[in-house]
Structure formats: structure tokens, C-alpha cells
CSV table of C-alpha atoms and ligand atoms in Angstrom, one decimal:
chain,number,residue,atom,x,y,z
A,169,UNK,CA,119.7,138.9,100.7
A,170,UNK,CA,119.5,142.4,101.7
A,171,UNK,CA,116.4,142.3,104.0
A,172,UNK,CA,115.9,140.4,107.2
A,173,UNK,CA,112.7,138.5,107.7
A,174,UNK,CA,111.8,140.9,110.5
A,175,UNK,CA,112.1,143.9,108.3
A,176,UNK,CA,110.3,142.3,105.4
A,177,UNK,CA,107.4,141.0,107.3
A,178,UNK,CA,106.8,144.1,109.4
A,179,UNK,CA,106.5,146.2,106.2
A,180,UNK,CA,103.1,147.0,104.8
A,181,UNK,CA,102.6,146.5,101.1
A,182,UNK,CA,103.8,150.0,100.0
A,183,UNK,CA,107.2,150.4,101.7
A,184,UNK,CA,108.6,147.4,99.9
A,185,UNK,CA,107.4,148.7,96.5
A,186,UNK,CA,108.7,152.2,97.4
A,187,UNK,CA,112.1,150.8,98.0
A,188,UNK,CA,112.0,149.0,94.8
A,189,UNK,CA,110.6,151.0,91.9
A,190,UNK,CA,109.3,149.1,88.9
A,191,UNK,CA,112.2,148.2,86.7
A,192,UNK,CA,114.3,147.1,89.6
A,193,UNK,CA,113.4,143.6,88.8
A,194,UNK,CA,112.9,142.2,85.3
A,195,UNK,CA,110.6,139.2,85.1
A,196,UNK,CA,111.2,138.9,81.4
A,197,UNK,CA,114.8,138.2,82.1
A,198,UNK,CA,113.9,135.7,84.8
A,199,UNK,CA,111.6,133.9,82.4
A,200,UNK,CA,114.4,133.0,80.1
A,201,UNK,CA,115.7,130.7,82.9
A,202,UNK,CA,112.5,128.6,82.7
A,203,UNK,CA,112.3,126.5,79.6
A,204,UNK,CA,108.5,125.9,80.1
A,205,UNK,CA,107.8,129.4,78.9
A,206,UNK,CA,109.2,128.7,75.5
A,207,UNK,CA,106.2,126.7,74.6
A,208,UNK,CA,102.7,127.8,73.7
A,209,UNK,CA,99.6,126.4,75.4
A,210,UNK,CA,96.5,126.1,73.2
A,211,UNK,CA,98.4,128.2,70.7
A,212,UNK,CA,98.9,131.0,73.2
A,213,UNK,CA,101.8,132.1,75.4
A,214,UNK,CA,101.6,130.4,78.7
A,215,UNK,CA,100.2,132.5,81.5
A,216,UNK,CA,101.0,130.5,84.5
A,217,UNK,CA,99.1,131.7,87.6
A,218,UNK,CA,99.0,128.5,89.6
A,219,UNK,CA,102.3,129.0,91.5
A,220,UNK,CA,100.8,128.2,94.9
A,221,UNK,CA,100.1,124.7,93.7
A,222,UNK,CA,103.6,124.3,92.3
A,223,UNK,CA,106.2,126.4,90.6
A,224,UNK,CA,108.1,125.8,87.4
A,225,UNK,CA,111.7,124.8,87.3
A,226,UNK,CA,114.7,126.8,86.0
A,227,UNK,CA,117.2,125.1,83.7
A,228,UNK,CA,119.8,125.0,86.5
A,229,UNK,CA,117.5,122.7,88.6
A,230,UNK,CA,116.7,120.5,85.6
A,231,UNK,CA,120.5,120.3,84.8
A,232,UNK,CA,121.4,119.5,88.4
A,233,UNK,CA,119.0,116.6,88.6
A,234,UNK,CA,119.9,115.4,85.1
A,235,UNK,CA,123.7,115.6,85.8
A,236,UNK,CA,123.2,113.7,89.0
A,237,UNK,CA,121.5,110.8,87.2
A,238,UNK,CA,123.7,110.9,84.2
A,239,UNK,CA,127.2,111.4,85.8
A,240,UNK,CA,127.1,111.3,89.6
A,241,UNK,CA,124.5,108.8,90.5
A,242,UNK,CA,124.8,106.3,93.3
A,243,UNK,CA,123.1,105.4,96.6
A,244,UNK,CA,124.4,107.3,99.7
A,245,UNK,CA,125.8,106.7,103.2
A,246,UNK,CA,126.4,103.0,102.2
A,247,UNK,CA,129.2,102.6,99.7
A,248,UNK,CA,133.0,102.9,100.0
A,249,UNK,CA,133.3,103.5,96.3
A,250,UNK,CA,133.9,106.8,94.6
A,251,UNK,CA,130.4,107.4,93.2
A,252,UNK,CA,128.7,106.7,96.5
A,253,UNK,CA,131.0,109.0,98.4
A,254,UNK,CA,130.4,111.7,95.8
A,255,UNK,CA,126.6,111.3,96.0
A,256,UNK,CA,126.8,111.4,99.8
A,257,UNK,CA,128.8,114.6,99.6
A,258,UNK,CA,126.2,116.1,97.2
A,259,UNK,CA,123.3,115.1,99.5
A,260,UNK,CA,125.0,116.4,102.6
A,261,UNK,CA,126.0,119.6,100.8
A,262,UNK,CA,122.3,120.0,99.9
A,263,UNK,CA,121.5,119.8,103.6
A,264,UNK,CA,124.0,122.5,104.3
A,265,UNK,CA,122.4,124.7,101.6
A,266,UNK,CA,119.0,124.3,103.2
A,267,UNK,CA,120.5,125.1,106.6
A,268,UNK,CA,122.0,128.3,105.2
A,269,UNK,CA,118.7,129.2,103.4
A,270,UNK,CA,116.6,128.9,106.6
A,271,UNK,CA,119.5,130.1,108.8
A,272,UNK,CA,119.2,127.1,111.1
A,273,UNK,CA,122.0,126.7,113.6
A,274,UNK,CA,123.0,123.1,112.8
A,275,UNK,CA,123.0,121.0,109.7
A,276,UNK,CA,121.4,118.1,111.7
A,277,UNK,CA,118.3,120.2,112.3
A,278,UNK,CA,117.5,119.8,108.6
A,279,UNK,CA,115.6,116.6,107.8
A,280,UNK,CA,114.7,115.8,104.2
A,281,UNK,CA,111.1,114.6,103.8
A,282,UNK,CA,108.7,114.3,100.9
A,283,UNK,CA,107.2,117.7,101.5
A,284,UNK,CA,105.3,119.9,104.0
A,285,UNK,CA,102.6,117.2,104.4
A,286,UNK,CA,105.2,114.6,105.4
A,287,UNK,CA,106.9,117.1,107.7
A,288,UNK,CA,103.7,117.7,109.7
A,289,UNK,CA,102.8,114.0,109.8
A,290,UNK,CA,106.3,113.3,111.1
A,291,UNK,CA,106.0,115.7,114.0
A,292,UNK,CA,102.5,114.6,114.8
A,293,UNK,CA,103.5,111.0,114.9
A,294,UNK,CA,106.7,111.5,116.9
A,295,UNK,CA,106.6,114.7,119.0
A,296,UNK,CA,102.8,114.4,119.1
A,297,UNK,CA,102.7,110.8,120.1
A,298,UNK,CA,105.2,111.4,122.8
A,299,UNK,CA,103.8,114.7,124.2
A,300,UNK,CA,100.1,114.7,123.6
A,301,UNK,CA,97.9,112.9,126.1
A,302,UNK,CA,94.3,112.6,127.2
A,303,UNK,CA,92.7,116.0,127.8
A,304,UNK,CA,95.6,117.9,126.1
A,305,UNK,CA,95.1,120.4,123.4
A,306,UNK,CA,96.7,121.3,120.0
A,307,UNK,CA,96.0,124.8,118.8
A,308,UNK,CA,95.8,125.6,115.1
A,309,UNK,CA,94.2,128.4,113.1
A,310,UNK,CA,91.0,128.7,111.0
A,311,UNK,CA,93.1,129.3,107.8
A,312,UNK,CA,95.1,126.1,107.8
A,313,UNK,CA,95.6,123.8,104.8
A,314,UNK,CA,94.3,120.2,105.4
A,315,UNK,CA,97.9,119.1,105.9
A,316,UNK,CA,98.0,121.2,109.1
A,317,UNK,CA,94.6,120.0,110.3
A,318,UNK,CA,94.2,116.3,109.6
A,319,UNK,CA,97.5,115.0,111.1
A,320,UNK,CA,96.7,116.8,114.4
A,321,UNK,CA,93.1,115.5,114.3
A,322,UNK,CA,94.4,112.0,113.9
A,323,UNK,CA,96.8,112.2,116.9
A,324,UNK,CA,94.2,114.0,119.0
A,325,UNK,CA,91.6,111.4,118.3
A,326,UNK,CA,94.0,108.6,119.1
A,327,UNK,CA,95.1,110.2,122.4
A,328,UNK,CA,91.8,111.7,123.6
A,329,UNK,CA,93.1,115.2,123.1
A,330,UNK,CA,91.3,118.1,121.4
A,331,UNK,CA,92.0,120.4,118.5
A,332,UNK,CA,91.3,124.1,119.1
A,333,UNK,CA,91.1,126.6,116.4
A,334,UNK,CA,92.0,130.4,116.4
A,335,UNK,CA,89.1,132.0,114.5
A,336,UNK,CA,89.4,134.5,111.6
A,337,UNK,CA,87.5,137.6,110.7
A,338,UNK,CA,85.7,138.3,107.4
A,339,UNK,CA,88.9,139.5,105.8
A,340,UNK,CA,90.8,136.3,106.5
A,341,UNK,CA,92.9,137.8,109.3
A,342,UNK,CA,93.2,135.7,112.5
A,343,UNK,CA,91.5,137.2,115.6
A,344,UNK,CA,94.8,137.6,117.3
A,345,UNK,CA,93.2,139.2,120.4
A,346,UNK,CA,91.7,135.7,121.1
A,347,UNK,CA,94.9,133.8,120.5
A,348,UNK,CA,96.7,134.2,123.9
A,349,UNK,CA,93.5,133.4,125.9
A,350,UNK,CA,93.2,130.1,123.9
A,351,UNK,CA,96.5,128.9,125.2
A,352,UNK,CA,96.0,126.8,128.4
A,353,UNK,CA,98.1,124.7,130.6
A,354,UNK,CA,96.9,121.7,128.5
A,355,UNK,CA,98.2,123.2,125.2
A,356,UNK,CA,101.0,121.0,123.9
A,357,UNK,CA,101.7,122.6,120.6
A,358,UNK,CA,100.6,125.6,118.4
A,359,UNK,CA,100.8,124.8,114.7
A,360,UNK,CA,100.3,127.7,112.3
A,361,UNK,CA,100.4,128.4,108.6
A,362,UNK,CA,102.8,131.2,107.7
A,363,UNK,CA,101.1,132.3,104.5
A,364,UNK,CA,97.6,130.9,103.7
A,365,UNK,CA,97.4,129.1,100.4
A,366,UNK,CA,93.6,129.9,100.0
A,367,UNK,CA,93.6,133.5,101.1
A,368,UNK,CA,97.1,134.8,100.9
A,369,UNK,CA,97.0,136.0,104.5
A,370,UNK,CA,100.5,136.5,106.0
A,371,UNK,CA,100.3,135.5,109.7
A,372,UNK,CA,102.4,137.6,112.2
A,373,UNK,CA,104.1,134.3,113.2
A,374,UNK,CA,107.1,135.9,115.0
A,375,UNK,CA,104.8,137.6,117.5
A,376,UNK,CA,102.6,134.5,117.8
A,377,UNK,CA,105.6,132.3,118.5
A,378,UNK,CA,106.8,134.7,121.2
A,379,UNK,CA,103.3,134.6,122.7
A,380,UNK,CA,103.2,130.8,122.7
A,381,UNK,CA,106.7,130.7,124.2
A,382,UNK,CA,105.7,132.9,127.1
A,383,UNK,CA,103.4,130.1,128.0
A,384,UNK,CA,106.1,127.4,127.4
A,385,UNK,CA,104.3,126.1,124.3
A,386,UNK,CA,106.3,125.1,121.2
A,387,UNK,CA,105.3,126.2,117.8
A,388,UNK,CA,105.3,124.5,114.4
A,389,UNK,CA,105.2,126.8,111.3
A,390,UNK,CA,103.9,125.5,107.9
A,391,UNK,CA,106.1,127.5,105.5
A,392,UNK,CA,104.8,125.8,102.3
A,393,UNK,CA,103.6,129.2,100.9
A,394,UNK,CA,106.1,131.5,102.6
A,395,UNK,CA,109.7,130.6,101.8
A,396,UNK,CA,109.2,131.5,98.1
A,397,UNK,CA,107.8,135.0,98.9
A,398,UNK,CA,109.4,136.2,102.2
A,399,UNK,CA,112.8,135.9,103.8
A,400,UNK,CA,112.7,133.2,106.5
A,401,UNK,CA,115.1,132.9,109.3
A,402,UNK,CA,114.2,130.2,111.7
A,403,UNK,CA,116.5,131.4,114.4
A,404,UNK,CA,115.0,134.9,114.3
A,405,UNK,CA,111.5,133.5,114.2
A,406,UNK,CA,112.5,131.2,117.0
A,407,UNK,CA,110.0,128.6,115.8
A,408,UNK,CA,110.5,125.1,117.1
A,409,UNK,CA,109.6,123.3,113.8
A,410,UNK,CA,109.3,124.6,110.3
A,411,UNK,CA,108.2,122.8,107.1
A,412,UNK,CA,108.6,123.6,103.4
A,413,UNK,CA,108.1,121.9,100.1
A,414,UNK,CA,110.7,121.9,97.4
A,415,UNK,CA,108.3,122.0,94.4
A,416,UNK,CA,106.8,125.3,95.5
A,417,UNK,CA,110.2,127.0,95.5
A,418,UNK,CA,111.4,126.1,92.0
A,419,UNK,CA,112.7,122.7,93.1
A,420,UNK,CA,111.7,119.1,92.3
A,421,UNK,CA,108.6,117.3,93.6
A,422,UNK,CA,108.9,114.7,96.3
A,423,UNK,CA,111.4,116.6,98.4
A,424,UNK,CA,110.8,118.9,101.3
A,425,UNK,CA,112.3,119.9,104.6
A,426,UNK,CA,111.5,119.6,108.2
A,427,UNK,CA,113.5,122.0,110.4
A,428,UNK,CA,113.4,121.2,114.1
A,429,UNK,CA,115.4,122.6,117.1
A,430,UNK,CA,118.1,120.1,117.8
A,431,UNK,CA,117.1,119.4,121.5
A,432,UNK,CA,113.5,118.7,120.4
A,433,UNK,CA,114.6,116.4,117.5
A,434,UNK,CA,117.0,114.5,119.7
A,435,UNK,CA,114.2,113.8,122.2
A,436,UNK,CA,111.7,112.6,119.7
A,437,UNK,CA,111.3,108.9,118.8
A,438,UNK,CA,111.9,107.9,115.1
A,439,UNK,CA,109.2,108.2,112.5
A,440,UNK,CA,109.8,105.2,110.4
A,441,UNK,CA,112.1,102.2,110.9
A,442,UNK,CA,114.5,100.8,108.3
A,443,UNK,CA,118.0,101.3,106.9
A,444,UNK,CA,120.1,104.3,107.7
A,445,UNK,CA,118.1,105.3,110.8
A,446,UNK,CA,120.0,102.8,113.0
A,447,UNK,CA,123.4,102.4,114.6
A,448,UNK,CA,123.0,98.8,115.4
A,449,UNK,CA,120.3,96.1,115.2
A,450,UNK,CA,119.8,92.8,116.8
A,451,UNK,CA,116.6,90.8,117.0
A,452,UNK,CA,116.2,92.0,120.5
A,453,UNK,CA,117.2,95.6,120.3
A,454,UNK,CA,117.9,98.5,118.0
A,455,UNK,CA,120.0,101.5,118.7
A,456,UNK,CA,118.8,104.5,116.6
A,457,UNK,CA,121.1,106.7,114.6
A,458,UNK,CA,121.7,110.4,115.5
A,459,UNK,CA,119.7,113.2,114.0
A,460,UNK,CA,119.0,113.8,111.2
A,461,UNK,CA,119.4,110.2,110.0
A,462,UNK,CA,117.1,108.9,112.8
A,463,UNK,CA,114.3,110.5,110.7
A,464,UNK,CA,115.5,109.5,107.3
A,465,UNK,CA,114.8,105.8,107.1
A,466,UNK,CA,115.5,104.1,103.7
A,467,UNK,CA,117.1,105.4,100.6
A,468,UNK,CA,116.0,109.1,100.4
A,469,UNK,CA,115.2,111.3,97.4
A,470,UNK,CA,118.9,112.0,96.7
A,471,UNK,CA,118.2,113.7,93.3
A,472,UNK,CA,115.4,115.7,94.9
A,473,UNK,CA,117.7,117.1,97.6
A,474,UNK,CA,120.3,118.0,95.0
A,475,UNK,CA,117.7,119.6,92.8
A,476,UNK,CA,116.3,121.5,95.8
A,477,UNK,CA,119.8,122.8,96.7
A,478,UNK,CA,120.2,124.0,93.1
A,479,UNK,CA,116.7,125.7,93.3
A,480,UNK,CA,117.6,127.5,96.6
A,481,UNK,CA,120.9,128.7,95.2
A,482,UNK,CA,119.1,130.0,92.1
A,483,UNK,CA,116.5,131.7,94.3
A,484,UNK,CA,119.1,133.3,96.5
A,485,UNK,CA,120.8,134.7,93.5
A,486,UNK,CA,118.0,137.3,93.3
A,487,UNK,CA,117.4,140.2,95.6
A,488,UNK,CA,114.5,139.0,97.6
A,489,UNK,CA,113.1,142.4,98.5
A,490,UNK,CA,113.1,143.4,94.8
A,491,UNK,CA,111.4,140.1,94.0
A,492,UNK,CA,108.9,140.6,96.8
A,493,UNK,CA,108.2,144.1,95.6
A,494,UNK,CA,107.6,142.8,92.1
A,495,UNK,CA,105.2,140.1,93.4
A,496,UNK,CA,103.4,142.7,95.5
A,497,UNK,CA,102.9,144.9,92.5
A,498,UNK,CA,101.4,142.0,90.6
A,499,UNK,CA,99.0,141.2,93.4
A,500,UNK,CA,98.1,144.9,93.8
A,501,UNK,CA,97.5,145.3,90.1
A,502,UNK,CA,95.3,142.1,89.9
A,503,UNK,CA,93.4,143.0,93.1
A,504,UNK,CA,92.6,146.6,91.9
A,505,UNK,CA,91.4,145.3,88.5
A,506,UNK,CA,89.2,142.6,89.9
A,507,UNK,CA,87.8,145.0,92.5
A,508,UNK,CA,86.5,147.1,89.7
A,509,UNK,CA,84.4,144.2,88.3
A,510,UNK,CA,81.0,144.2,89.9
A,511,UNK,CA,80.5,140.4,89.7
A,512,UNK,CA,83.8,139.6,91.5
A,513,UNK,CA,83.9,138.8,95.1
A,514,UNK,CA,87.4,138.8,96.5
A,515,UNK,CA,87.9,136.0,99.1
A,516,UNK,CA,90.7,137.0,101.4
A,517,UNK,CA,91.4,140.7,101.9
A,518,UNK,CA,93.8,140.5,104.9
A,519,UNK,CA,95.9,143.4,106.0
A,520,UNK,CA,99.1,141.6,104.9
A,521,UNK,CA,99.0,139.3,101.9
A,522,UNK,CA,101.4,137.4,99.7
A,523,UNK,CA,100.9,136.4,96.1
A,524,UNK,CA,97.5,134.8,96.3
A,525,UNK,CA,94.3,136.2,94.9
A,526,UNK,CA,91.1,134.1,95.5
A,527,UNK,CA,87.8,135.1,94.1
A,528,UNK,CA,84.4,134.1,92.9
A,529,UNK,CA,82.3,135.4,90.1
A,530,UNK,CA,78.6,135.5,90.9
A,531,UNK,CA,76.7,132.7,89.2
A,532,UNK,CA,79.8,131.2,87.6
A,533,UNK,CA,81.3,128.1,89.2
A,534,UNK,CA,85.1,128.4,89.8
A,535,UNK,CA,85.6,125.3,87.7
A,536,UNK,CA,83.9,127.0,84.8
A,537,UNK,CA,86.2,130.0,85.3
A,538,UNK,CA,89.2,127.8,85.3
A,539,UNK,CA,88.1,125.9,82.2
A,540,UNK,CA,87.4,129.1,80.2
A,541,UNK,CA,90.7,130.7,81.4
A,542,UNK,CA,92.5,127.5,80.2
A,543,UNK,CA,91.2,128.2,76.7
A,544,UNK,CA,93.1,131.5,76.9
A,545,UNK,CA,96.3,129.7,77.9
A,546,UNK,CA,95.9,130.9,81.5
A,547,UNK,CA,96.5,128.4,84.3
A,548,UNK,CA,94.8,129.1,87.6
A,549,UNK,CA,93.5,126.7,90.3
A,550,UNK,CA,89.8,126.3,91.0
A,551,UNK,CA,88.5,124.4,94.0
A,552,UNK,CA,88.7,124.3,97.8
A,553,UNK,CA,92.5,124.4,97.7
A,554,UNK,CA,92.6,121.7,100.4
A,555,UNK,CA,91.2,124.3,102.8
A,556,UNK,CA,87.6,123.3,103.2
A,557,UNK,CA,87.1,125.0,106.6
A,558,UNK,CA,88.2,128.3,104.9
A,559,UNK,CA,85.5,127.8,102.2
A,560,UNK,CA,83.0,127.0,104.9
A,561,UNK,CA,83.8,130.2,106.7
A,562,UNK,CA,83.0,132.2,103.6
A,563,UNK,CA,80.0,130.1,102.8
A,564,UNK,CA,81.2,129.0,99.4
A,565,UNK,CA,82.2,125.6,98.0
A,566,UNK,CA,85.3,126.8,96.1
A,567,UNK,CA,87.2,129.8,94.7
A,568,UNK,CA,89.1,130.6,91.6
A,569,UNK,CA,92.7,131.3,92.6
A,570,UNK,CA,95.4,133.2,90.8
A,571,UNK,CA,98.8,132.9,92.5
A,572,UNK,CA,101.9,134.8,91.4
A,573,UNK,CA,105.6,134.1,91.2
A,574,UNK,CA,108.5,136.4,90.4
A,575,UNK,CA,108.4,135.2,86.8
A,576,UNK,CA,104.9,136.6,86.2
A,577,UNK,CA,104.5,139.9,84.4
A,578,UNK,CA,102.0,142.7,84.5
A,579,UNK,CA,100.9,141.4,81.0
A,580,UNK,CA,100.0,138.1,82.7
A,581,UNK,CA,97.7,140.0,85.1
A,582,UNK,CA,96.2,141.9,82.2
A,583,UNK,CA,95.6,138.6,80.4
A,584,UNK,CA,93.8,137.3,83.5
A,585,UNK,CA,91.6,140.4,83.8
A,586,UNK,CA,90.8,140.3,80.1
A,587,UNK,CA,89.9,136.6,80.3
A,588,UNK,CA,87.6,137.1,83.3
A,589,UNK,CA,85.7,139.6,81.2
A,590,UNK,CA,85.4,136.9,78.5
A,591,UNK,CA,84.0,134.5,81.2
A,592,UNK,CA,81.4,137.1,82.1
A,593,UNK,CA,80.4,137.5,78.5
A,594,UNK,CA,80.0,133.8,78.1
A,595,UNK,CA,77.7,133.7,81.1
A,596,UNK,CA,75.8,137.0,80.5
B,691,C6P,N1,99.1,123.6,98.8
B,691,C6P,C1,97.9,124.5,96.8
B,691,C6P,O1,97.6,124.4,95.7
B,691,C6P,P1,102.7,119.5,99.9
B,691,C6P,O2,101.6,118.9,99.1
B,691,C6P,O3,103.1,118.5,101.0
B,691,C6P,O4,103.9,119.9,99.1
B,691,C6P,O5,102.2,120.8,100.6
B,691,C6P,C2,101.0,120.8,101.4
B,691,C6P,C3,100.6,122.2,101.8
B,691,C6P,C4,100.8,122.5,103.1
B,691,C6P,N2,100.5,123.7,103.6
B,691,C6P,C5,100.1,124.7,102.7
B,691,C6P,C6,99.9,126.1,103.3
B,691,C6P,C7,100.0,124.4,101.4
B,691,C6P,O6,99.6,125.4,100.5
B,691,C6P,C8,100.2,123.1,100.9
B,691,C6P,C9,100.0,122.8,99.4
B,691,C6P,C10,98.9,123.4,97.4
B,691,C6P,O7,97.6,125.4,97.6
B,691,C6P,C11,98.3,122.0,97.0
B,691,C6P,S1,96.8,121.7,97.8
């Protein structure tokens, strides 16, 4: 990758696109890698604009998972036989691939989990259980997904601690001027989304992490919506924990990653008990395994990890700044077109955004928008996007959300705009 996280995230929208003129990146070529685009939906070419929910899979990922089950399959860490050793190597190679992708310092800082949701719950139930006490505080933001609210609410309730929320403005930007003052000597953790799934806001997490660290407070970053759009370097960010989901970055479902700094992970108690997370067990006493195995009880999602590694290698085979410039152009084109429609209200107009366009159409419920768009072969998401507090802030029950990937084209955006006009005609 030619751009560091720092460079990419400090750029405003236009410098990325200026560096990469249209034509630098060919989404039509990329689409050939994804077999799903060969089919028609309701007799029409598939216009898939629900990438924030989940992305499609390139053939290399499908092949890696299929090859594992067909030719390489066995359980891991347990057998002395050839297949088990081979499967173990593949699984541990996958960990190394993730480590390189996130630029973590050590392989053992990478823990395979089911996804971002499980990563946050793991930290809440281990780090949180150990470090949060009565009267303590956990600081999150107003633009979090439920996955970064509820696990903290649960542990705060159990411990008699409180959840504090950094507010946002009417654009969906956090009120950063209030952030530092909200950190107190009772703050035990700051947990922030990197890119909002409902609004597209890109939080300046590097600066926020530095601020929290000045007060000695560790920071968890929810990267579910960032790794597929921005270069992420956990050492450069200096985050203490980072979570991502495989299925949102062209990998399989049911696999995700928790990154944690080694010293923190070593101090934390295990999450679940069972096989593989132990060194020795008697009825009286168990000695836990080292990290990362301490946090990977039971047979893990071996095929998922192998598929995720294939997805990350595939993703890294592209120039991420060219890819980001392309996605930015899609977002810009869609935003400008929707802005010109009187009935459209854009929800989320933050200074820096990535790949998400949420909107409402006056007098048309988002579910109706989604249903009519589906008749045009266009997949978007309609609902609260598991971010009900965000909807409450804007005084709406739901939005329609188009979310872009590097395999989307300008023609996809034009189809969206055209279909929105059809929705308005139906309801006029
Ligand atoms: N957002 C969306 O359509 P899981 O389900 O564990 O892979 O990811 C949870 C999650 C956590 N944080 C953020 C910012 C997210 O966007 C998501 C998943 C999907 O927006 C499903 S609700």
C-alpha cells in the first residue's frame, strides 16, 4: 500500500481524488473477480449498495474456503497427523496475514473471534470486568453501533459504573471540543467507532487516542467499517484494542479479529473456558494457555480464518489510495445527485466521510424506498442500522442507506438516483 493511515485520514476528500484521476482504478475489472455479479436480480443487473452490512466475496476467497474443506481439512492444534499439522499451519499463517494487515507488532496480539460484536463483548467481559468498578466511567460516542453500546452498558450496570457519551452536532461530527473535558480520573476506557455505519463519519481517532492516553486511559477502536476503506496501522494509531469483521472486508461470515496490545491481553482473564485455552487442568486448578490461545476456547472457525486471510491478501493486492479515491468519487457523485432532489434529507454530512450515504425521502418510509429499489435490482439497507441513538438524535425512526465498495460503479450510482425518482413518482 502506498499511503500510510496518517496520510490517508488527514486528507480531505479532494486531495485523494486529485492524486488518483478517474481511470486509475477500474471497478469493472474488479467486478470480474466477484461471481455474484454474473447473475441478474429480478431480471436486472445487480446494483449492490449494501456493503456496510456485508460485502460480496471474490472467487479467491470462495476457492480458499472450498480448498480447505475439500483438500486440507482437519482440526487444529490437536493432532500429530499430517492434515492437522497442515491445517494448524494455515490457521497460524492466517493470523500472521492479519498481523501484517493491521501492522500489529506480534502475532499473538491477533485473536480470532466471530466478528466485531464478539471482540467488544470479549473486552467488556474480561478487561472490563477486571478494571471497571463502582463509580467508574466508560466513555463512548453518540454515533456508536449498538455493538459498542450494549456490552459496555451491561458491564457498567453490573459494576455500578456509568456510561458517558461524547455528543455529536447536526452533521454527525463529534463535538470534539467536549471530549477531553469528559475524561475524568474515573474513566477506565474510551471506546470509539472509527467510521460510523449509519452516517459515514470518519472519527479522528488517532488524535482522540492521543488525548485519552495523555490522561492514561486506554482506547478501543471499532473498525468494523474502516478497514475496508482506509489504511489502518494499529501501531501508528496506538490504539489499545481494535476490532474488525471479516465479512465486511470481502471475507467469510463468522470470523473477525480482536487486536490488543500484548501487555494488556496478558493481564486479562480468559473470556470463555474450554479446550485449547488451557495448559493444564485438574479438578482443583486450571493453568491458562498463553495469548492468543487463552482467548480462543474450543475449535475455532478455521475455514473462516483461512478465508479471511485470502480476502486480506486479495484486498492488499490493490492500491488502497486509488481504491479510496474511487469510493470517494462514488460517494461524492451520489451525494451531489441526492442533494439536488428537494424531497431528500441527507442524514450525516460530516466533514470527513467514508462510503455511507444515509437519507430520508419526505413522506416515504425508508422500508418502502428499499422495497421499490429492490424491484429495480438495487440492494440498499433501510432501518435504524443498529444505531438507534443516532436515529433519535436526528428525530427519525430509520434511514435508507446506500453504502459503497470498490466494485461499485458510477452507473450503480446513476441507477440509484434514477430509482429514487421512481420512488417519488410512485408516492407523488
Ligand atoms: N454493522 C450494518 O449494516 P458484526 O455484526 O459483529 O460483524 O459487526 C457489528 C458492527 C459493529 N460496529 C459497526 C460500526 C458496525 O457497522 C457493525 C455492523 C452492520 O451497518 C450490521 S448492523
